[in-house]
XYZ file of C-alpha atoms in Angstrom:
783
model
C 71.291 -2.474 69.132
C 73.994 -1.145 67.339
C 76.207 -3.145 69.121
C 74.326 -6.338 68.704
C 74.102 -6.018 65.231
C 77.660 -6.018 64.872
C 78.311 -8.900 66.689
C 76.418 -10.800 64.466
C 77.747 -9.045 61.125
C 81.703 -8.820 61.921
C 82.311 -12.405 61.714
C 80.241 -13.220 58.568
C 82.446 -9.797 57.116
C 86.080 -10.905 58.145
C 84.808 -15.101 56.264
C 83.637 -13.089 53.230
C 86.634 -10.311 52.629
C 89.002 -12.480 52.522
C 87.376 -14.099 49.364
C 86.030 -11.236 47.613
C 87.128 -7.815 48.902
C 85.510 -5.885 46.092
C 82.259 -7.049 47.188
C 83.432 -6.926 50.359
C 83.231 -2.728 50.058
C 80.433 -2.831 48.202
C 78.095 -5.475 50.569
C 79.745 -3.022 53.750
C 78.356 -0.191 52.001
C 74.590 -1.470 51.858
C 75.012 -2.988 55.589
C 76.639 1.476 56.091
C 72.920 2.321 54.135
C 70.966 -0.397 56.046
C 72.300 0.678 58.929
C 71.489 4.535 58.883
C 67.982 3.101 58.113
C 67.466 1.174 60.608
C 68.905 3.165 62.850
C 68.287 6.694 61.659
C 70.899 9.510 63.450
C 68.507 12.221 65.618
C 69.866 15.161 66.159
C 67.608 17.559 68.230
C 69.770 19.022 71.212
C 68.025 20.619 74.042
C 68.945 23.934 73.414
C 68.073 27.361 75.899
C 65.958 29.038 74.491
C 66.902 33.037 73.320
C 65.402 36.184 72.539
C 67.221 38.510 70.157
C 66.715 41.816 68.953
C 66.333 42.728 65.788
C 70.218 43.173 64.958
C 70.518 39.446 66.573
C 72.069 40.615 70.215
C 70.724 38.809 72.680
C 68.073 40.289 74.981
C 67.027 37.149 76.858
C 67.993 34.059 77.541
C 66.670 30.555 79.344
C 67.271 27.726 80.508
C 67.007 25.001 78.580
C 64.806 21.417 80.099
C 67.607 20.176 82.365
C 68.285 23.637 83.303
C 71.961 24.382 81.379
C 73.136 27.397 79.113
C 73.917 25.887 76.579
C 73.202 28.245 73.048
C 72.622 27.416 69.672
C 75.642 29.159 67.782
C 75.122 30.768 64.782
C 76.482 30.194 61.848
C 77.366 33.677 61.182
C 78.640 34.147 64.332
C 81.618 31.325 63.911
C 84.348 34.052 62.276
C 87.313 32.724 60.450
C 89.430 33.319 63.119
C 87.212 30.991 65.867
C 87.159 28.019 62.944
C 91.312 28.233 62.585
C 91.450 27.910 66.030
C 89.244 25.196 66.822
C 89.786 23.319 63.796
C 93.585 23.587 64.702
C 93.609 22.438 68.140
C 90.784 19.804 67.389
C 90.615 18.681 63.611
C 93.664 19.284 61.778
C 91.545 17.938 58.626
C 88.265 18.502 59.594
C 87.241 19.962 55.898
C 88.744 16.534 54.456
C 88.086 12.998 56.121
C 84.658 11.560 55.988
C 84.277 12.285 60.037
C 86.379 9.644 60.689
C 90.126 10.057 59.966
C 91.792 7.033 59.734
C 95.663 8.092 59.418
C 94.701 9.185 63.237
C 92.727 6.330 64.179
C 95.418 4.065 63.474
C 98.604 5.847 64.607
C 96.416 5.580 68.117
C 95.344 1.712 67.763
C 100.012 1.224 67.399
C 100.057 2.718 70.336
C 97.640 2.079 72.976
C 98.636 -1.739 71.576
C 102.650 -1.308 72.296
C 101.176 0.868 75.601
C 98.766 -1.906 76.967
C 96.751 1.746 77.526
C 94.846 4.127 75.835
C 97.491 6.662 75.651
C 95.944 8.821 72.663
C 92.465 9.656 71.429
C 91.603 10.087 67.102
C 89.102 10.896 67.124
C 87.149 14.170 64.908
C 85.381 17.022 65.574
C 83.093 14.894 63.879
C 82.964 12.527 66.743
C 83.441 15.020 69.121
C 79.580 15.484 68.300
C 78.313 12.039 68.426
C 80.258 11.797 72.020
C 78.195 15.574 72.396
C 75.214 13.979 71.425
C 75.650 10.271 72.475
C 76.884 10.719 75.484
C 78.327 7.110 76.360
C 80.782 5.089 79.105
C 84.375 5.039 76.554
C 84.627 1.119 74.674
C 86.536 0.120 71.907
C 82.896 -1.361 70.496
C 81.466 2.362 71.960
C 84.174 3.845 69.964
C 82.800 1.274 66.788
C 78.800 2.569 66.778
C 80.703 6.329 67.175
C 82.677 6.009 64.545
C 79.247 4.181 62.352
C 77.130 8.230 63.665
C 80.362 9.949 62.916
C 79.457 8.910 58.875
C 75.983 9.127 59.388
C 76.868 13.112 60.563
C 78.390 13.700 57.713
C 76.442 12.288 55.411
C 73.329 13.931 56.710
C 75.511 17.576 57.590
C 77.208 20.168 56.459
C 81.375 20.595 57.827
C 79.192 24.052 58.644
C 76.710 22.487 60.167
C 79.020 19.672 62.019
C 80.818 22.755 63.299
C 77.947 24.921 64.704
C 76.823 21.788 66.764
C 80.534 21.436 67.939
C 80.999 24.422 68.935
C 76.744 25.018 70.422
C 77.547 21.279 72.632
C 81.278 21.464 73.971
C 81.201 21.402 77.450
C 82.617 24.623 79.915
C 82.200 23.541 83.678
C 79.763 23.729 85.405
C 76.045 24.488 83.898
C 76.825 26.303 81.130
C 77.679 24.253 77.029
C 78.133 25.422 74.096
C 80.887 28.640 73.324
C 78.240 30.616 72.644
C 76.701 30.234 76.160
C 80.065 30.504 77.770
C 81.171 33.859 75.519
C 77.994 35.859 76.928
C 78.101 34.636 80.469
C 81.977 35.459 80.748
C 82.850 37.985 78.267
C 79.155 39.423 77.910
C 79.005 39.675 73.797
C 78.699 37.211 71.473
C 80.605 35.330 69.656
C 81.633 37.180 66.231
C 82.912 39.850 68.772
C 85.836 38.080 70.680
C 89.090 38.819 70.302
C 91.984 36.238 68.839
C 92.781 36.036 72.937
C 89.412 35.906 73.934
C 89.197 32.764 71.655
C 91.781 30.903 72.105
C 90.631 31.508 75.580
C 87.536 29.956 74.632
C 88.875 27.286 72.749
C 91.089 24.951 75.231
C 88.074 24.701 77.821
C 86.660 22.533 76.743
C 88.627 19.674 77.167
C 89.235 20.836 80.605
C 86.554 21.763 82.346
C 87.076 21.119 85.431
C 90.203 22.404 86.200
C 90.139 25.525 83.746
C 87.301 27.282 85.385
C 86.947 30.888 83.748
C 86.297 33.160 86.942
C 88.542 30.831 88.609
C 91.437 30.134 87.418
C 92.150 33.113 85.235
C 95.871 32.837 86.002
C 96.025 29.119 85.157
C 93.923 29.343 81.427
C 95.915 32.598 80.622
C 99.259 30.110 81.080
C 97.479 28.133 78.813
C 96.003 30.731 76.862
C 99.854 31.871 75.265
C 100.643 28.496 75.119
C 98.493 27.695 72.104
C 98.574 31.579 70.524
C 102.205 30.930 70.645
C 101.472 27.528 68.693
C 99.166 29.395 66.375
C 102.233 31.867 65.612
C 104.323 28.805 64.476
C 102.022 27.598 62.541
C 101.260 30.301 60.916
C 97.691 30.518 61.637
C 97.467 33.897 62.407
C 99.479 36.971 61.787
C 101.967 37.558 63.832
C 101.266 40.979 64.593
C 97.586 39.302 66.161
C 98.791 36.870 68.162
C 101.608 39.649 70.356
C 98.567 41.879 71.340
C 96.606 38.358 71.998
C 99.500 37.756 74.670
C 99.430 40.948 75.539
C 95.188 41.108 76.369
C 94.742 40.722 79.837
C 92.548 38.572 81.310
C 90.112 39.380 84.193
C 86.461 37.666 83.560
C 83.866 36.875 85.816
C 80.878 35.061 85.059
C 77.854 37.602 84.508
C 74.552 36.465 85.081
C 72.264 36.042 81.182
C 71.430 39.138 79.900
C 67.375 39.532 81.264
C 65.871 42.238 78.789
C 62.764 42.513 77.660
C 61.232 40.022 80.270
C 57.663 39.941 79.819
C 57.930 40.017 75.593
C 60.580 36.907 76.239
C 58.164 34.922 78.066
C 55.486 35.301 75.709
C 57.753 34.431 72.318
C 59.764 31.984 74.744
C 56.085 30.240 74.630
C 54.576 30.940 71.311
C 57.231 29.570 69.559
C 59.445 27.056 72.222
C 60.574 24.813 69.528
C 63.048 27.724 68.000
C 66.320 27.889 69.968
C 66.776 31.751 68.310
C 64.020 33.714 68.225
C 64.623 37.216 66.589
C 62.634 39.803 67.967
C 61.945 43.024 66.482
C 62.752 45.859 69.086
C 65.235 47.804 69.116
C 67.924 47.538 72.174
C 68.952 51.036 72.627
C 64.320 52.147 72.390
C 63.662 49.130 74.718
C 66.741 49.851 77.190
C 65.718 54.106 76.760
C 61.994 53.497 77.228
C 61.812 51.040 79.980
C 63.965 53.379 81.988
C 61.305 56.529 80.799
C 58.325 54.515 81.833
C 60.245 53.142 85.492
C 61.027 56.882 85.977
C 57.486 57.849 85.443
C 55.895 55.700 87.886
C 58.466 56.408 90.226
C 57.327 60.151 90.334
C 53.326 58.448 90.596
C 54.480 56.540 93.880
C 52.796 59.316 96.076
C 49.925 59.649 94.418
C 48.907 55.537 94.577
C 49.949 54.350 91.117
C 52.292 51.537 90.601
C 52.218 50.710 86.930
C 52.540 51.635 83.514
C 52.454 49.609 80.245
C 53.830 50.480 76.578
C 53.879 49.618 73.698
C 56.180 50.805 70.397
C 55.426 49.684 66.817
C 57.306 51.477 63.623
C 54.301 51.873 61.312
C 56.525 51.808 58.047
C 57.112 48.050 59.534
C 54.360 47.121 61.304
C 56.519 45.620 63.817
C 57.172 46.425 67.157
C 60.375 48.745 68.407
C 59.509 48.685 72.593
C 57.961 45.804 74.572
C 57.169 47.497 78.026
C 54.872 45.137 80.370
C 55.546 46.764 83.445
C 56.850 49.850 85.829
C 59.321 46.532 86.613
C 59.866 42.987 85.832
C 61.424 42.343 88.783
C 58.840 44.604 91.929
C 56.766 41.333 92.808
C 54.604 43.685 95.877
C 52.915 45.634 92.459
C 52.937 42.990 89.413
C 55.725 43.672 88.007
C 55.430 40.325 86.369
C 51.529 41.108 85.176
C 51.851 41.903 81.023
C 50.121 45.151 81.287
C 50.431 45.158 77.696
C 48.212 41.682 77.392
C 46.553 42.481 81.012
C 42.371 42.957 79.856
C 41.140 46.398 80.691
C 38.221 48.747 80.239
C 39.499 51.377 77.285
C 37.898 54.187 78.559
C 37.299 56.947 75.728
C 39.727 55.226 73.315
C 37.470 53.592 70.894
C 35.744 57.170 69.898
C 38.072 57.857 67.189
C 36.809 54.085 65.316
C 32.945 54.757 66.286
C 33.472 58.528 64.426
C 35.143 57.088 62.106
C 32.226 54.281 60.963
C 29.586 56.884 60.986
C 31.985 59.476 58.798
C 31.549 56.177 56.925
C 28.008 56.072 56.269
C 27.411 59.186 55.714
C 26.104 60.227 58.313
C 28.045 63.053 59.759
C 31.258 65.585 58.825
C 33.378 67.356 61.125
C 30.760 69.900 61.657
C 27.634 68.599 62.539
C 26.126 69.371 65.334
C 24.804 67.339 67.797
C 23.588 68.358 71.657
C 25.350 67.303 74.116
C 22.954 67.760 76.531
C 21.215 64.616 79.538
C 19.142 61.834 78.012
C 17.954 58.364 78.821
C 18.336 55.289 76.353
C 16.236 53.325 78.181
C 17.025 53.767 81.412
C 21.107 53.784 79.767
C 21.192 57.825 81.283
C 25.489 58.812 81.000
C 27.503 61.564 81.587
C 30.157 63.828 80.850
C 33.573 63.029 82.255
C 34.035 66.419 83.838
C 30.301 65.799 84.837
C 29.172 68.797 82.746
C 26.362 68.949 79.534
C 27.818 71.636 76.849
C 24.592 71.685 74.629
C 24.593 72.379 70.622
C 27.798 71.024 69.527
C 29.868 70.059 66.241
C 30.923 66.517 65.919
C 34.478 67.756 65.859
C 34.593 69.040 69.358
C 32.377 66.242 70.636
C 35.072 63.401 69.633
C 38.820 66.568 70.590
C 36.555 66.805 74.072
C 35.586 63.224 74.431
C 32.661 63.826 74.764
C 29.866 60.570 75.976
C 26.642 61.603 75.173
C 26.900 62.403 71.771
C 29.255 59.434 71.196
C 26.757 56.988 72.224
C 23.606 59.298 70.200
C 26.302 58.250 67.837
C 26.810 54.777 68.134
C 23.055 54.614 69.217
C 22.620 55.553 65.587
C 24.869 53.676 63.757
C 24.218 50.318 65.418
C 26.148 49.084 68.027
C 26.591 45.942 66.131
C 27.570 47.721 63.560
C 31.149 48.702 65.719
C 31.129 45.172 67.382
C 32.258 43.742 64.085
C 34.761 46.295 63.516
C 36.152 46.028 66.719
C 35.888 42.319 65.774
C 38.264 42.741 62.626
C 40.407 44.485 64.804
C 40.954 40.792 66.678
C 39.471 42.430 69.945
C 39.247 39.135 71.101
C 37.095 40.173 74.082
C 34.741 41.997 72.410
C 34.232 38.737 70.024
C 33.483 36.707 73.225
C 30.973 38.932 74.780
C 29.497 40.801 71.550
C 25.781 39.140 72.027
C 26.102 41.190 75.258
C 27.802 44.211 74.705
C 25.274 47.265 74.247
C 25.368 51.574 74.406
C 27.990 51.380 77.131
C 31.261 50.046 74.409
C 32.188 53.718 73.439
C 31.880 54.661 76.504
C 34.319 51.483 78.025
C 31.702 48.636 78.425
C 33.929 45.917 77.254
C 37.208 44.475 78.153
C 40.148 45.016 75.594
C 44.058 45.204 76.079
C 46.588 48.159 75.178
C 47.841 45.299 72.917
C 44.474 45.543 70.460
C 44.519 50.016 70.982
C 47.800 49.823 69.941
C 46.822 48.000 66.735
C 43.617 49.683 66.165
C 45.336 52.759 66.469
C 47.917 52.041 63.969
C 45.266 51.375 61.253
C 44.359 55.245 61.428
C 48.691 55.556 60.338
C 47.465 53.192 57.540
C 44.396 54.519 55.832
C 41.411 52.898 57.888
C 43.798 49.405 56.849
C 44.142 47.362 59.633
C 47.265 44.304 59.861
C 48.408 43.522 63.703
C 52.491 44.463 64.101
C 54.685 41.884 64.463
C 57.131 41.174 67.762
C 59.909 39.221 65.316
C 61.512 40.359 62.625
C 59.771 40.195 59.395
C 61.356 37.690 57.401
C 61.714 35.387 60.131
C 57.725 36.464 60.122
C 57.063 34.860 57.112
C 59.196 32.482 56.913
C 58.923 31.088 60.508
C 55.733 31.729 61.950
C 53.209 32.723 59.076
C 52.584 36.660 57.982
C 49.390 38.744 58.724
C 47.317 39.990 55.639
C 46.017 43.618 56.092
C 41.691 44.281 56.836
C 40.088 47.730 55.328
C 38.114 48.776 58.780
C 37.569 52.211 57.932
C 37.834 54.196 54.941
C 40.652 56.286 53.806
C 38.548 59.656 53.796
C 37.661 59.164 57.414
C 40.398 58.102 58.586
C 42.012 61.110 57.067
C 38.570 63.235 58.936
C 39.851 61.529 62.394
C 43.311 62.179 62.215
C 42.981 66.303 61.818
C 40.442 66.325 64.879
C 43.061 64.008 66.547
C 45.758 66.066 66.250
C 43.749 69.689 67.572
C 45.852 70.753 70.943
C 42.670 73.121 71.709
C 41.234 70.475 73.742
C 41.052 69.449 77.632
C 43.174 65.844 76.955
C 46.593 68.924 76.698
C 48.729 67.922 80.109
C 48.964 70.956 81.896
C 52.918 71.689 81.309
C 52.590 71.248 77.335
C 54.316 74.476 77.225
C 57.385 72.576 77.013
C 57.135 69.970 74.235
C 56.337 72.616 71.911
C 59.433 70.689 68.785
C 57.763 67.377 69.866
C 56.364 65.915 66.397
C 53.352 66.688 65.217
C 50.896 63.220 66.009
C 46.764 63.015 66.912
C 46.623 60.968 70.081
C 43.260 60.250 71.681
C 42.258 59.990 76.019
C 40.434 57.546 78.564
C 40.304 57.023 81.774
C 38.167 53.871 83.336
C 35.028 53.795 84.851
C 36.299 54.235 88.742
C 39.253 56.483 87.678
C 41.239 52.396 87.330
C 43.214 53.171 84.200
C 44.507 55.466 81.587
C 45.083 55.284 78.658
C 46.372 57.774 75.990
C 47.400 56.698 72.392
C 49.557 58.610 70.100
C 50.853 58.548 66.541
C 51.962 60.020 63.186
C 53.915 58.203 59.684
C 56.471 56.894 62.081
C 54.984 56.088 65.109
C 52.131 54.584 67.328
C 52.772 54.709 71.144
C 50.243 52.731 73.605
C 50.702 53.893 77.193
C 48.414 52.793 79.959
C 48.940 53.243 83.433
C 47.188 52.337 86.477
C 47.533 49.771 89.460
C 46.935 45.350 88.346
C 45.382 45.522 91.283
C 42.995 47.526 89.652
C 42.414 49.662 92.322
C 41.265 53.690 91.437
C 42.958 56.388 91.719
C 40.930 59.770 92.108
C 44.317 61.779 90.724
C 44.097 59.386 87.281
C 43.322 60.331 84.854
C 44.224 60.003 80.855
C 45.019 63.337 80.454
C 47.092 65.061 83.221
C 48.507 61.235 83.997
C 49.118 58.591 80.956
C 49.492 61.375 77.720
C 52.531 62.549 79.295
C 54.480 59.980 79.106
C 53.151 59.251 75.780
C 54.481 63.314 74.803
C 57.835 62.304 76.601
C 57.886 59.609 74.739
C 57.831 60.743 71.307
C 60.415 63.320 72.318
C 62.918 60.683 72.773
C 62.257 58.070 69.769
C 61.290 61.576 67.839
C 62.202 64.967 68.525
C 61.853 67.200 66.520
C 60.912 64.521 64.075
C 60.551 66.538 59.926
C 57.927 63.326 59.673
C 55.344 64.102 57.203
C 51.997 64.065 57.467
C 48.796 62.369 56.077
C 47.386 63.189 52.674
C 44.014 64.534 51.811
C 42.330 61.290 50.280
C 40.667 62.707 46.612
C 37.592 61.470 47.875
C 37.658 64.959 50.323
C 35.807 67.806 50.028
C 35.768 71.064 51.178
C 32.305 72.442 51.014
C 29.701 75.517 53.230
C 27.712 74.217 55.389
C 24.945 76.426 58.093
C 27.798 77.580 61.468
C 24.103 76.167 63.256
C 24.039 72.728 62.278
C 26.158 71.164 60.312
C 24.112 70.346 57.389
C 23.911 72.168 53.479
C 22.668 76.039 53.718
C 19.555 76.854 53.544
C 18.188 80.180 52.534
C 17.176 80.979 56.031
C 21.250 80.376 56.935
C 23.266 83.707 57.196
C 25.512 82.285 58.513
C 28.447 79.293 56.737
C 31.617 77.962 57.499
C 33.723 75.573 55.264
C 33.869 72.071 56.374
C 35.154 68.356 55.408
C 33.265 65.583 53.707
C 33.492 62.729 52.164
C 32.076 62.687 48.522
C 29.167 60.909 47.763
C 29.230 59.516 50.795
C 28.155 62.614 53.186
C 24.890 63.530 54.065
C 23.147 66.670 51.548
C 19.909 67.309 53.863
C 19.307 70.729 53.524
C 19.280 72.582 56.773
C 16.331 72.851 58.768
C 17.593 75.163 62.108
C 15.785 77.689 62.023
C 11.876 77.955 60.116
C 9.330 80.255 59.400
C 6.755 81.246 61.243
C 3.672 83.474 61.735
C 3.215 85.942 63.924
C 0.356 88.750 65.189
C 2.233 92.400 64.987
C 3.670 91.954 68.222
C 5.154 88.566 68.435
C 2.797 87.454 71.102
C 1.039 84.814 69.356
C 2.092 82.314 66.506
C -0.025 81.210 64.310
C -0.343 77.687 61.524
C -1.086 77.513 57.695
C -5.435 76.794 59.097
C -5.724 79.297 61.218
C -3.696 82.469 59.896
C -4.801 85.778 59.222
C -5.943 87.415 56.670
C -4.312 89.928 57.323
C -2.163 91.594 60.177
C 0.588 89.533 60.996
C 4.612 88.609 60.169
C 6.775 85.975 58.956
C 9.865 85.586 61.671
C 12.112 83.115 61.294
C 12.406 81.086 64.336
C 15.540 79.048 65.605
C 14.043 75.680 65.235
C 15.767 73.695 68.225
C 15.645 69.822 69.460
C 12.959 69.021 72.268
C 16.470 67.757 74.784
C 17.186 71.376 74.235
C 14.425 73.257 74.927
C 14.272 71.364 77.977
C 18.163 71.807 78.883
C 17.983 75.460 78.292
C 14.785 75.711 80.443
C 16.391 73.796 82.807
C 19.940 76.105 82.399
C 17.975 79.268 82.315
C 19.667 80.084 79.783
C 18.116 82.408 77.311
C 16.800 81.424 73.542
C 14.398 83.011 71.555
C 11.208 81.370 71.872
C 8.011 80.230 69.809
C 5.450 82.633 70.689
C 2.504 80.728 72.391
C 0.144 79.362 69.362
C -4.008 80.933 68.014
C -5.478 79.419 70.948
C -8.357 79.586 68.280
C -6.951 76.947 66.114
C -8.740 73.376 66.269
C -6.234 71.678 64.168
C -5.158 69.385 64.970
C -1.562 68.129 65.301
C 0.173 64.724 65.002
C 3.730 65.534 64.587
C 6.776 66.208 66.951
C 4.415 64.600 69.566
C 6.947 64.516 73.820
C 8.909 62.782 74.505
C 8.842 61.416 78.214
C 11.929 60.870 79.147
C 11.695 59.379 82.738
C 10.244 56.869 83.696
C 11.281 54.784 80.809
C 8.492 52.743 78.772
C 8.648 49.351 80.053
C 10.231 49.786 82.811
C 8.918 47.793 86.208
C 9.737 49.827 89.159
C 10.044 48.627 92.837
C 8.958 51.097 95.323
C 9.181 50.910 98.942
C 6.188 51.289 100.742
C 7.774 52.538 104.117
C 9.767 55.514 102.371
C 6.204 56.607 100.181
C 8.832 56.648 97.055
C 6.991 58.939 94.197
C 7.769 58.381 90.574
C 9.115 61.260 88.611
C 7.432 62.374 85.421
C 9.493 63.966 82.788
C 9.615 65.279 79.133
C 10.561 66.676 76.335
C 8.745 69.077 73.801
C 9.547 71.385 71.113
C 10.082 74.940 70.426
C 6.501 75.331 70.067
C 5.395 74.025 73.004
C 3.965 75.928 76.335
C 2.520 73.685 78.439
C 1.605 69.685 78.475
C -0.605 67.998 80.390
C 0.207 64.830 82.722
C -2.305 62.267 82.584
C -2.668 57.832 84.468
C -4.407 55.558 83.654
C -6.636 58.453 81.381
C -6.595 60.895 84.717
C -5.488 64.010 84.059
C -3.014 64.028 86.821
C -1.825 67.686 85.956
C -0.594 70.655 83.991
C 2.420 72.263 83.667
C 5.998 73.856 82.220
C 7.490 70.810 79.454
C 10.231 71.795 81.734
C 8.420 71.324 84.937
C 9.377 68.095 86.671
C 5.925 66.475 88.202
C 6.091 63.413 91.204
C 2.902 61.062 91.545
C 2.450 58.160 93.800
C 1.519 55.441 91.408
C -0.622 52.569 92.298
C 0.841 48.891 91.956
C 0.781 46.875 88.798
C 0.646 47.645 85.558
C 0.419 52.029 84.731
C -0.587 53.559 81.252
C 0.936 57.736 81.564
C 0.519 60.001 79.038
C 1.553 63.249 77.741
C -0.604 65.861 76.260
C 0.994 68.989 75.020
C -1.025 72.599 73.985
C -1.882 71.125 70.652
C -2.906 68.461 71.173
C 0.226 65.970 69.959
C 0.179 62.426 72.411
C 2.774 60.196 73.841
C 1.532 56.698 75.783
C 4.202 54.959 77.244
C 3.710 51.942 79.676
C 5.047 50.718 83.039
C 4.936 48.362 85.612
C 5.116 49.503 89.558
C 5.136 46.685 92.425
C 4.779 48.210 95.938
C 7.567 46.228 98.865
C-alpha cells in the first residue's frame, strides 16, 4: 500500500520541487504525517516468555509461537560496553541521526551507481530494526519504505528503545534471535554480566549468522572477534588494558539447554500473563534450588513405602511473596505424574482446618483454651466420627483437643458455631472448591470433607502469622504486582486475640504429631504447626509458620493411592522441619506478641469455667476480654444423701433430719455412658429416694441410636435387629424402653438393647427412673 502511494505522489512532488522548494519541505512533512496516520507503525515482536527470579535472573524460558528463542533484552541489561561495541560497529552516528544517515545514503548511492551493483549499504541501526520487524526483499523501493518506517520509529520511540529492539531481534543462526538469547544459551549468563570479549563475539555474529556459528565455528569467530577488538583499541573505544585482557580470553562455548527451573510456577505464570515477555517472579533462586533438592531427596527415601510425590510452598510473611514453589518431587518423572502441580491439585485437607475452626470459636466466646469438652463416642444425626488413633480420651481441654487433633471435639465445636459460619470464613480465604460446594458441606468439613489446595491452605496459615488478616501471597515481585497485574488487599478472618490463642496452642511440642526423630531439631526455629491426614491415608499435610515464613507441605501420590504408613506427623512434618532448618536455621525471630485484649484469669481445672464456690482446683487460662464466656462452673453439685450415702433426695422428698450435703460430679450423660462402657470408676450419685412422688422434667435421656427420623432397611433372611442405646445423667440407675408405647425392656443406662421392629413407622421411647421421657420416630423396611 505504501509502495502504490509513493508511485502516485512522487511525480507530483518532483514537479512541485522545482517551483517552490520551501513549500515542498512543508508538503513532505504533511505527506509523512499523513502516511504515519494512514500506515501506523506496529511494533509487536513475538518474544519468548521468560520467568526470572526476584533479582531478575532467568529461571525458565519458553520458545515463542514460531519456535524461536527470542528473549527481550531489558534496558538495564544494555551495559555501556555493549552499547559502545554495537554502535561503533553498526552505526557510529546512531545517537545523532533521525533514522537515516544522509551521508551514508549518498556514499552508498554513488558507489552503487559507479560500480553498477550494490557494493555498500547505508542501513542505520534504526533501519535494521525496521527490516527485522518487516522483513522484505531488498529492492530500492523497499529501501524507501524502510527509510520511512525508520523515521516513524525515531518519532515514536527513544534511541534507547530502538537500540533495545535491535539487540532483542538480531539473528544468531538456527532458531536463536536476540543477543540475550545467545548470551543465555551459549554463555549461560545475562547480557549485563558479559565480558568485553564475549560482548565483541556476540556483536559481530548478526552480520554473518550462518558462517559465524558459536559452538561450531569457534576458531573463526575468535579470529574475527580479535580483529574487531584491535579495531576497538585503535579507536580508543576501551582502555588498552581491557583490550589486551579480552584478546587473551579463550572462546570455548557450546550451546546449552534453556533454563528450566521452577517449571510448575513458570508454566502457570506464562498462562496467566501471556502478553508479558519478561515476568519477574518472587522466587529466590538459591532457596528454590535448595528446597527442590531437599524435596526430591526426601521423596526418594519414601519410594520403599510406595509414596512418590510431594509439593512445597514457602511464603515470606514480611512481604507476602512466594519464595519457593515446588509442585512435585521431579517434574521430569512422567511415571509418577511429575508434571502435575501439587500446589494447585485439589485434595482432602484432613485436620488442617481445625485451627481456623477453634479460632472462630474463641472469637465467638464459646470456649477458651482451658475449657473442657468430652471426647467420647457421639452420634451426630447418623455421622459418627472417630479419632485418628481409634481411641477416645474422655474429658479434655480445648487446647489438648487442638494440639492432639481430636476429631469428636472438633465436630462438636463446628456444630455449635454452625457449618455456614466456618464455610463463610473459608470463602473469605478464597477456598474455591468450598465456594462451589458450600451448600453441600456438613459437619465432616472440619475433618477433611471438602476439597482444598496446598496454595489455599498455605495462604490461610499466613493469616495466623498476620494477626488473623488474610492476604493472598503473590508470585511476582511486589512492584510488578502493583503496576502490571494488580494488587490484593487483606481481609480480617479472625481477631488478633483469637489468632494469638491459636498460635500458643500450635507451638506446643508435647503432642502426638511431633516426629519421632524430633531430637535432632533442637536448634530449629520456634514455629507453630498443624498436621493433617486425609481419610484413606491418601494425603499427608504439615503446615508451619513463624514470624519469618509460612511453609506448606503435602506428601502423597497424585494417583490418589492410599498408603498405610502415610501420616502428617511422621511423613510430612519431618520434611517441614528440614525446610525450616534450612531457610531459618537457629533464627532469633521474635515471636508473636500478646494483644491487649488477651487477659489471664483463674478458671476451674475441671470445667474451664469461671470458678464457683465448690471449685477447689483452679488454674490460669487466657481469655478474650469482653468476648469469652463468663459462665460459672457447674461441674459439681451438692446432693442431699442419707448418712450412709445409699440414697439421694430432692428438695421435695428430703427428710427433716438424718441427711447430709455432699458434693458430687455433675457429668454429662455422654461422659457417664462412656465411663460405664469402659468400666472407668467415677463417683456416682446414690439412687433417688424411691418413695419420692415428684415428676422430673429436666435432663431426660438422650437416645443416641437409632437416629431420629432415619429410615432403616433390614434383611429378613438374616433376621437383623436394631440397637437401642441412650445416654443419661449421673443420677439415673435404670431406664425403660418402649416400642410403639409398649414396654420392651428395663435395663441399666449403659446396657445395649436389641429388638426386631415391625415394618413401617416405629415410635421408640426411653424413660428413666425419675419419669423423664424422650421419644423418637424411625421408618423400617424389611427386604
